Coordinates of C-alpha atoms and ligand atoms in Angstrom, one line a residue:
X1 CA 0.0 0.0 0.0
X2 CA 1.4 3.8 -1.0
X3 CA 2.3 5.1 2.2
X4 CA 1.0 8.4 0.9
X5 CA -2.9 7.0 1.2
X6 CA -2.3 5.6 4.9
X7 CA -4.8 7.6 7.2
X8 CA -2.5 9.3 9.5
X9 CA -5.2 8.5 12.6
X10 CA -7.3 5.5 13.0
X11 CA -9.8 5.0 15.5
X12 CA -11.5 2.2 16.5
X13 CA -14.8 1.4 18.7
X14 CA -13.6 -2.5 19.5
X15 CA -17.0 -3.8 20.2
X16 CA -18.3 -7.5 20.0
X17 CA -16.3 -9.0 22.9
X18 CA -19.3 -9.9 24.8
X19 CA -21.2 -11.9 22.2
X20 CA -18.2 -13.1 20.9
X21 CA -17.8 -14.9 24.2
X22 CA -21.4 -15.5 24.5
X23 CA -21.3 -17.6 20.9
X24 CA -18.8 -19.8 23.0
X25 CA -21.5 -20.3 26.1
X26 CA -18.4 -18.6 27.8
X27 CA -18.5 -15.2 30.3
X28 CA -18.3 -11.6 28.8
X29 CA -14.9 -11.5 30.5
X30 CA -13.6 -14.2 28.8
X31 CA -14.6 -12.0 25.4
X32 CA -13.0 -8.7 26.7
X33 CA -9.7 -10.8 27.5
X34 CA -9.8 -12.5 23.8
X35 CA -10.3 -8.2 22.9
X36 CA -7.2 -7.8 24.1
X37 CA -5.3 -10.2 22.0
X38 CA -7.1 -8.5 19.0
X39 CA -5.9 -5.2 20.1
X40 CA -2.0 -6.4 21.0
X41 CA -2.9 -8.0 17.3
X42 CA -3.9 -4.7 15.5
X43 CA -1.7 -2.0 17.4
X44 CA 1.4 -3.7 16.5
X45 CA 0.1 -4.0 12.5
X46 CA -0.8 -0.8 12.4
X47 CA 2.6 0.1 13.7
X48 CA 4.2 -1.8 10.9
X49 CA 2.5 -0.4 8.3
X50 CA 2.7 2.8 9.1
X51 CA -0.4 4.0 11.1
X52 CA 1.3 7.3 13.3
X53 CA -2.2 7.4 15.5
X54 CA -4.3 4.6 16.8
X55 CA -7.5 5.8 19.0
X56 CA -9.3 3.2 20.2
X57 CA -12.5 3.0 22.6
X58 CA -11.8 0.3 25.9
X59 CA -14.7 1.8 27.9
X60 CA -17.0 4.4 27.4
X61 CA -18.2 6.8 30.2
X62 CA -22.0 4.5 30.0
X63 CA -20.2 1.6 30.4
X64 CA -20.7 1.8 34.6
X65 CA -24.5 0.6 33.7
X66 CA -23.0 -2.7 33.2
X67 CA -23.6 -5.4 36.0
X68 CA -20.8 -5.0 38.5
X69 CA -19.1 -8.4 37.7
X70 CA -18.6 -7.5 34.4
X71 CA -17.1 -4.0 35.5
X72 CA -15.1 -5.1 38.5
X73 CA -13.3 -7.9 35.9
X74 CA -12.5 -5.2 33.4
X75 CA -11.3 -2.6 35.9
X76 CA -9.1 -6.4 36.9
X77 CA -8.1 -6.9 33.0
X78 CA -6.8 -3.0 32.7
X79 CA -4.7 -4.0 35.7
X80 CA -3.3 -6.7 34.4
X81 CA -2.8 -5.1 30.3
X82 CA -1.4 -2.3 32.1
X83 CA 1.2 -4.5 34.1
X84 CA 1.9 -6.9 30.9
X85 CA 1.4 -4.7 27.8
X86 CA 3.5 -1.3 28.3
X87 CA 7.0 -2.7 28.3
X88 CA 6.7 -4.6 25.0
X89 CA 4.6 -1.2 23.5
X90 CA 7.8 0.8 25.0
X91 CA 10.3 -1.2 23.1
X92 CA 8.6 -0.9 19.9
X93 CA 8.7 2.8 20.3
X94 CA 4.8 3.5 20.9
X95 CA 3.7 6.3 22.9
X96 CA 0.5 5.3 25.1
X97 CA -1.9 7.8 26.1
X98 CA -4.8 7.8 27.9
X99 CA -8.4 9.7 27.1
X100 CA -11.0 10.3 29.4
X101 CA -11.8 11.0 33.1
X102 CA -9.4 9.1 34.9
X103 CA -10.4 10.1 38.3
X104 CA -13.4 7.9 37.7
X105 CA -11.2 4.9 38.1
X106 CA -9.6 3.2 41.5
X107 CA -6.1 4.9 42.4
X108 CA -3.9 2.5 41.7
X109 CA -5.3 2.0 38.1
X110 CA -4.8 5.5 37.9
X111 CA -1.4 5.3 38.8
X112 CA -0.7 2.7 36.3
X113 CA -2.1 4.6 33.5
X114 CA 0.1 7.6 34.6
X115 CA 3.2 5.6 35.0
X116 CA 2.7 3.9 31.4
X117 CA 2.0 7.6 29.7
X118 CA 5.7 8.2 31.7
X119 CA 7.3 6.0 30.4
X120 CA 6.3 6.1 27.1
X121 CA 6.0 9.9 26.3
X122 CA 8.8 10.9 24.6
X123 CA 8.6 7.3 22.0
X124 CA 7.6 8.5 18.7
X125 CA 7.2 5.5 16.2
X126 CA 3.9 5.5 17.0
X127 CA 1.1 6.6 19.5
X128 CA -1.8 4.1 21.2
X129 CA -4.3 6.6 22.7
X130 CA -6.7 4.4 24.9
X131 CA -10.1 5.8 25.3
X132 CA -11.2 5.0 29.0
X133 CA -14.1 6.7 30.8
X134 CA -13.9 8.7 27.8
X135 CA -17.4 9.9 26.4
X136 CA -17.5 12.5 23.3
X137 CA -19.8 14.8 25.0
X138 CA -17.9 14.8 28.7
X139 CA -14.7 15.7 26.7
X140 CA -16.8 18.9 24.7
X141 CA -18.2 19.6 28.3
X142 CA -14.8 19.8 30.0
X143 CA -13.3 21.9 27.4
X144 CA -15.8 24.5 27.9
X145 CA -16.0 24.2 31.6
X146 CA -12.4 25.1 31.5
X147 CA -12.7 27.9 29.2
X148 CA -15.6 29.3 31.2
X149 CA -13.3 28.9 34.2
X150 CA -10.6 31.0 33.0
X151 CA -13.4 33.4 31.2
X152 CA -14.6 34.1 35.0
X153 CA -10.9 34.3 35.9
X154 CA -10.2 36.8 33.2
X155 CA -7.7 34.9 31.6
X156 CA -9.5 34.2 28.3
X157 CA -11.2 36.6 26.2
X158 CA -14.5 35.2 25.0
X159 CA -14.5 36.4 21.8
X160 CA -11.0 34.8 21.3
X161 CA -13.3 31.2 21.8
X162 CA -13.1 29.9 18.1
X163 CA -13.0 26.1 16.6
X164 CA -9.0 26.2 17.2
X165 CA -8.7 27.3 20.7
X166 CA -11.9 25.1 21.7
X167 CA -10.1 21.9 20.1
X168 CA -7.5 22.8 21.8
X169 CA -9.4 21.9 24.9
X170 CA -10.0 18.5 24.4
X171 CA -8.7 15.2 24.9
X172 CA -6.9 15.0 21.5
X173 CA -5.7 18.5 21.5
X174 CA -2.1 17.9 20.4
X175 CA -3.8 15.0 17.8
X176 CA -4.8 15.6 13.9
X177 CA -8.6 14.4 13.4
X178 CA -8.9 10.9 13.0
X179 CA -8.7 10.2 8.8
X180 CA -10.7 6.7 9.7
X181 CA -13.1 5.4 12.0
X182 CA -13.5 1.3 12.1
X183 CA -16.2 0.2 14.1
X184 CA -16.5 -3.7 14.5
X185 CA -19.6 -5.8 16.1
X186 CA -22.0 -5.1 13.2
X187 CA -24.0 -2.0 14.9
X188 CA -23.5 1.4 13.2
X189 CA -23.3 4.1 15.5
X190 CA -21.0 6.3 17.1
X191 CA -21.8 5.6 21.0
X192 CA -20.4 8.8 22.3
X193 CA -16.9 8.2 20.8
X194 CA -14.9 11.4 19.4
X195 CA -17.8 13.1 19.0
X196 CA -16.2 16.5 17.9
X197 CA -12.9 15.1 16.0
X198 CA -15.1 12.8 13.6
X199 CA -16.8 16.0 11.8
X200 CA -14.6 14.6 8.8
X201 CA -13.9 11.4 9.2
X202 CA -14.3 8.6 7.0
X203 CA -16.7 5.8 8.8
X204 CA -16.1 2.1 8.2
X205 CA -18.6 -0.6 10.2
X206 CA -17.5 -3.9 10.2
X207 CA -19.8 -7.2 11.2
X208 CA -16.8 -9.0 12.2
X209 CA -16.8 -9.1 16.7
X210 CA -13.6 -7.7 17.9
X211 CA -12.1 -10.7 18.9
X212 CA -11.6 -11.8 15.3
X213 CA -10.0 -8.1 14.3
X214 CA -6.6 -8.3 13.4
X215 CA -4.2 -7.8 10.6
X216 CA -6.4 -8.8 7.6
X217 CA -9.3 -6.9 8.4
X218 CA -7.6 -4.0 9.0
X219 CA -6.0 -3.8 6.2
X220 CA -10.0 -4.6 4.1
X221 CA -10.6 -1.4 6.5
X222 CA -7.7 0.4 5.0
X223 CA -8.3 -0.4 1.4
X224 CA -11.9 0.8 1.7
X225 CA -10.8 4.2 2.8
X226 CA -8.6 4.4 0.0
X227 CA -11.2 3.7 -2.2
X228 CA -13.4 7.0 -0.7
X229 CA -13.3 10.8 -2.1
X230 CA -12.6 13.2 1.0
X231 CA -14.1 16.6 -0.1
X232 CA -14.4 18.4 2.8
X233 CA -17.0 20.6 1.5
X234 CA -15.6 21.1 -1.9
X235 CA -16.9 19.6 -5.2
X236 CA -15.0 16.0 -6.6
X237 CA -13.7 17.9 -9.7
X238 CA -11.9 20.4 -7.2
X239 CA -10.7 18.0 -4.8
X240 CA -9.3 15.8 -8.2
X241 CA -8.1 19.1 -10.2
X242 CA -6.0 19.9 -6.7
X243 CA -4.9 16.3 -6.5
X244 CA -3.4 15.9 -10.3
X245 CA -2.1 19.5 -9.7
Ligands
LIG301 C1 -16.9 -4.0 23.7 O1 -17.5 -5.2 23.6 C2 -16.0 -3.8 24.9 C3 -16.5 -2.9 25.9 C4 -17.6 -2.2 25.8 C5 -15.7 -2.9 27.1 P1 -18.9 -5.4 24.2 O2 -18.7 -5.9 25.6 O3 -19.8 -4.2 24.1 O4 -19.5 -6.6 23.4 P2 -21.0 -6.8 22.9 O5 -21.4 -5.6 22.1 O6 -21.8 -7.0 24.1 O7 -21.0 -8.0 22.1
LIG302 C1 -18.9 1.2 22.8 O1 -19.5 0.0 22.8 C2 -17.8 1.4 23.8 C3 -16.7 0.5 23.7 C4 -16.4 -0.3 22.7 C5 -15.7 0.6 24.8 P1 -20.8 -0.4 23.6 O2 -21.1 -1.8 23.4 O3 -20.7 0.1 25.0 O4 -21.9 0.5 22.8 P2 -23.5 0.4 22.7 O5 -23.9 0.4 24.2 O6 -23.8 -0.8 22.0 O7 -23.9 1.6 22.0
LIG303 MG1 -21.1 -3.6 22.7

C-alpha cells in the first residue's frame, strides 16, 4: 500500500467481545480478555504499516450501567494489560496515552495509567491513545467548563473562543482528526466516541466481533478508505483538479 494513502489517525470502537464470548456459552470477560489479544494484534500491525495514531475505545463513560461483575473484571483486566502490555509497547517505540476521566477509576489503576504515559512519552514510532471513561460529550463539556473557568478568571477573552482554541481543549488537542473510523460488532453508530474530531472522518462498520480483528481486516478497513473521495466541502472535480495539480 502507498504510504502516501495511509490515514494518519485511525480510530477504533472494538465492540463485539461480549457476544463473541457468548457464541462460545463462555462469560463476557472471557470475550473482553480475547479483545485484548485483537488489540495487541492490530496495534502492532498498524505500527508496521505505518499507522502514526491509533484511538481506540476500551470503555465508554456509560459503560458503569454494566452489572458489577462484568465492571469489576474489566477494571481487573486494565490491571493486568497495564502490568503486561506497556514494556513490550515501549520497546517498539509507541507512545501510550490515555483519554477520558481518569479520576473515575480506583487509584492505583490510575497510577498505572500515569506511570505507562511516563514511560512512554517521549517514544515516537507510534502513538496508542486508549479511550477509558472517555465519552464524546464529557470531553466537549470539560473543554468548555475550563474555558468558562478561565473566562470568569479573566484569563480568556470570549470572543477569542473559536474552533481552534476550543479543540484545543480536548482530549486529542495535540492529535490531527482521526482520517478513519472502524467500528467492529456489526451495529453502526458512534456511541459517544470522538464526538467533535469525527466531523470529517471517514466511517467504516464492520460485522466481524472484535475478537476476530486483526491484521487482515484491517488492512480490508484500510483499502476501503482508499477507495473513498474526501471533499471536505468542496466539489470531486476540485478536490481531483488539486490532487493531479
Ligand atoms: C466492547 O464489547 C467492549 C467494551 C464495551 C468494554 P462489548 O462488551 O460491548 O460486546 P457486545 O457488544 O456486548 O458483544
Ligand atoms: C462502545 O461499545 C464502547 C466501547 C467499545 C468501549 P458499547 O457496546 O458500549 O456501545 P453500545 O452500548 O452498543 O452503543
Ligand atoms: Mg457492545
Amino acid at each position: 500500500m502507498p504510504e502516501a494513502h495511509m490515514p494518519e489517525h485511525v480510530a477504533i470502537v472494538m465492540d463485539g467481545n461480549g457476544r463473541w464470548a457468548e457464541q462460545r456459552r463462555r462469560s463476557r470477560s472471557w470475550g473482553h480478555q480475547a479483545g485484548l489479544k485483537a488489540l495487541r494484534r492490530t496495534a502492532r500491525h498498524g505500527t508496521e504499516i505505518g499507522i502514526r495514531i491509533l484511538t481506540v475505545f476500551a470503555f465508554s463513560s456509560e459503560n458503569w450501567n454494566r452489572p458489577a461483575l462484568e465492571v469489576s473484571r474489566l477494571m481487573d483486566l486494565f490491571m493486568s494489560a497495564l502490568e503486561k502490555e506497556v514494556k513490550g509497547l515501549h520497546e517498539n517505540g509507541v507512545k501510550v496515552r490515555f483519554i477520558g476521566d481518569l479520576s473515575g477509576f480506583k487509584p492505583e489503576l490510575r497510577e498505572r495509567m500515569l506511570a505507562a504515559q511516563e514511560l512512554t512519552a517521549a517514544n515516537t514510532r507510534s502513538q496508542l491513545n486508549v479511550a477509558a471513561n472517555y465519552g464524546g460529550r464529557w470531553d466537549i463539556v470539560n473543554a468548555a467548563r475550563t474555558m468558562a473557568e478561565q473566562a470568569r478568571d479573566g484569563q480568556l477573552d470570549p470572543a477569542s473562543i473559536d474552533e481552534g482554541l476550543f479543540g484545543s481543549r480536548l482530549a486529542l488537542a495535540d492529535t490531527p482528526d482521526p482520517d478513519l473510523f472502524i467500528r467492529t460488532g456489526g451495529e453502526m453508530r458512534i456511541s459517544n466516541f470522538l464526538l467533535w474530531q469525527c466531523a470529517y472522518t471517514e466511517f467504516y462498520f464492520s460485522d466481524v466481533l472484535w475478537p476476530d480483528f486483526g491484521k487482515d481486516e484491517l488492512d480490508r478497513a484500510i483499502a476501503a478508505y482508499q477507495q473513498r473521495e474526501r471533499r471536505f466541502g468542496k466539489t470531486g472535480k476540485q478536490v481531483r483538479d488539486h490532487a493531479h495539480a
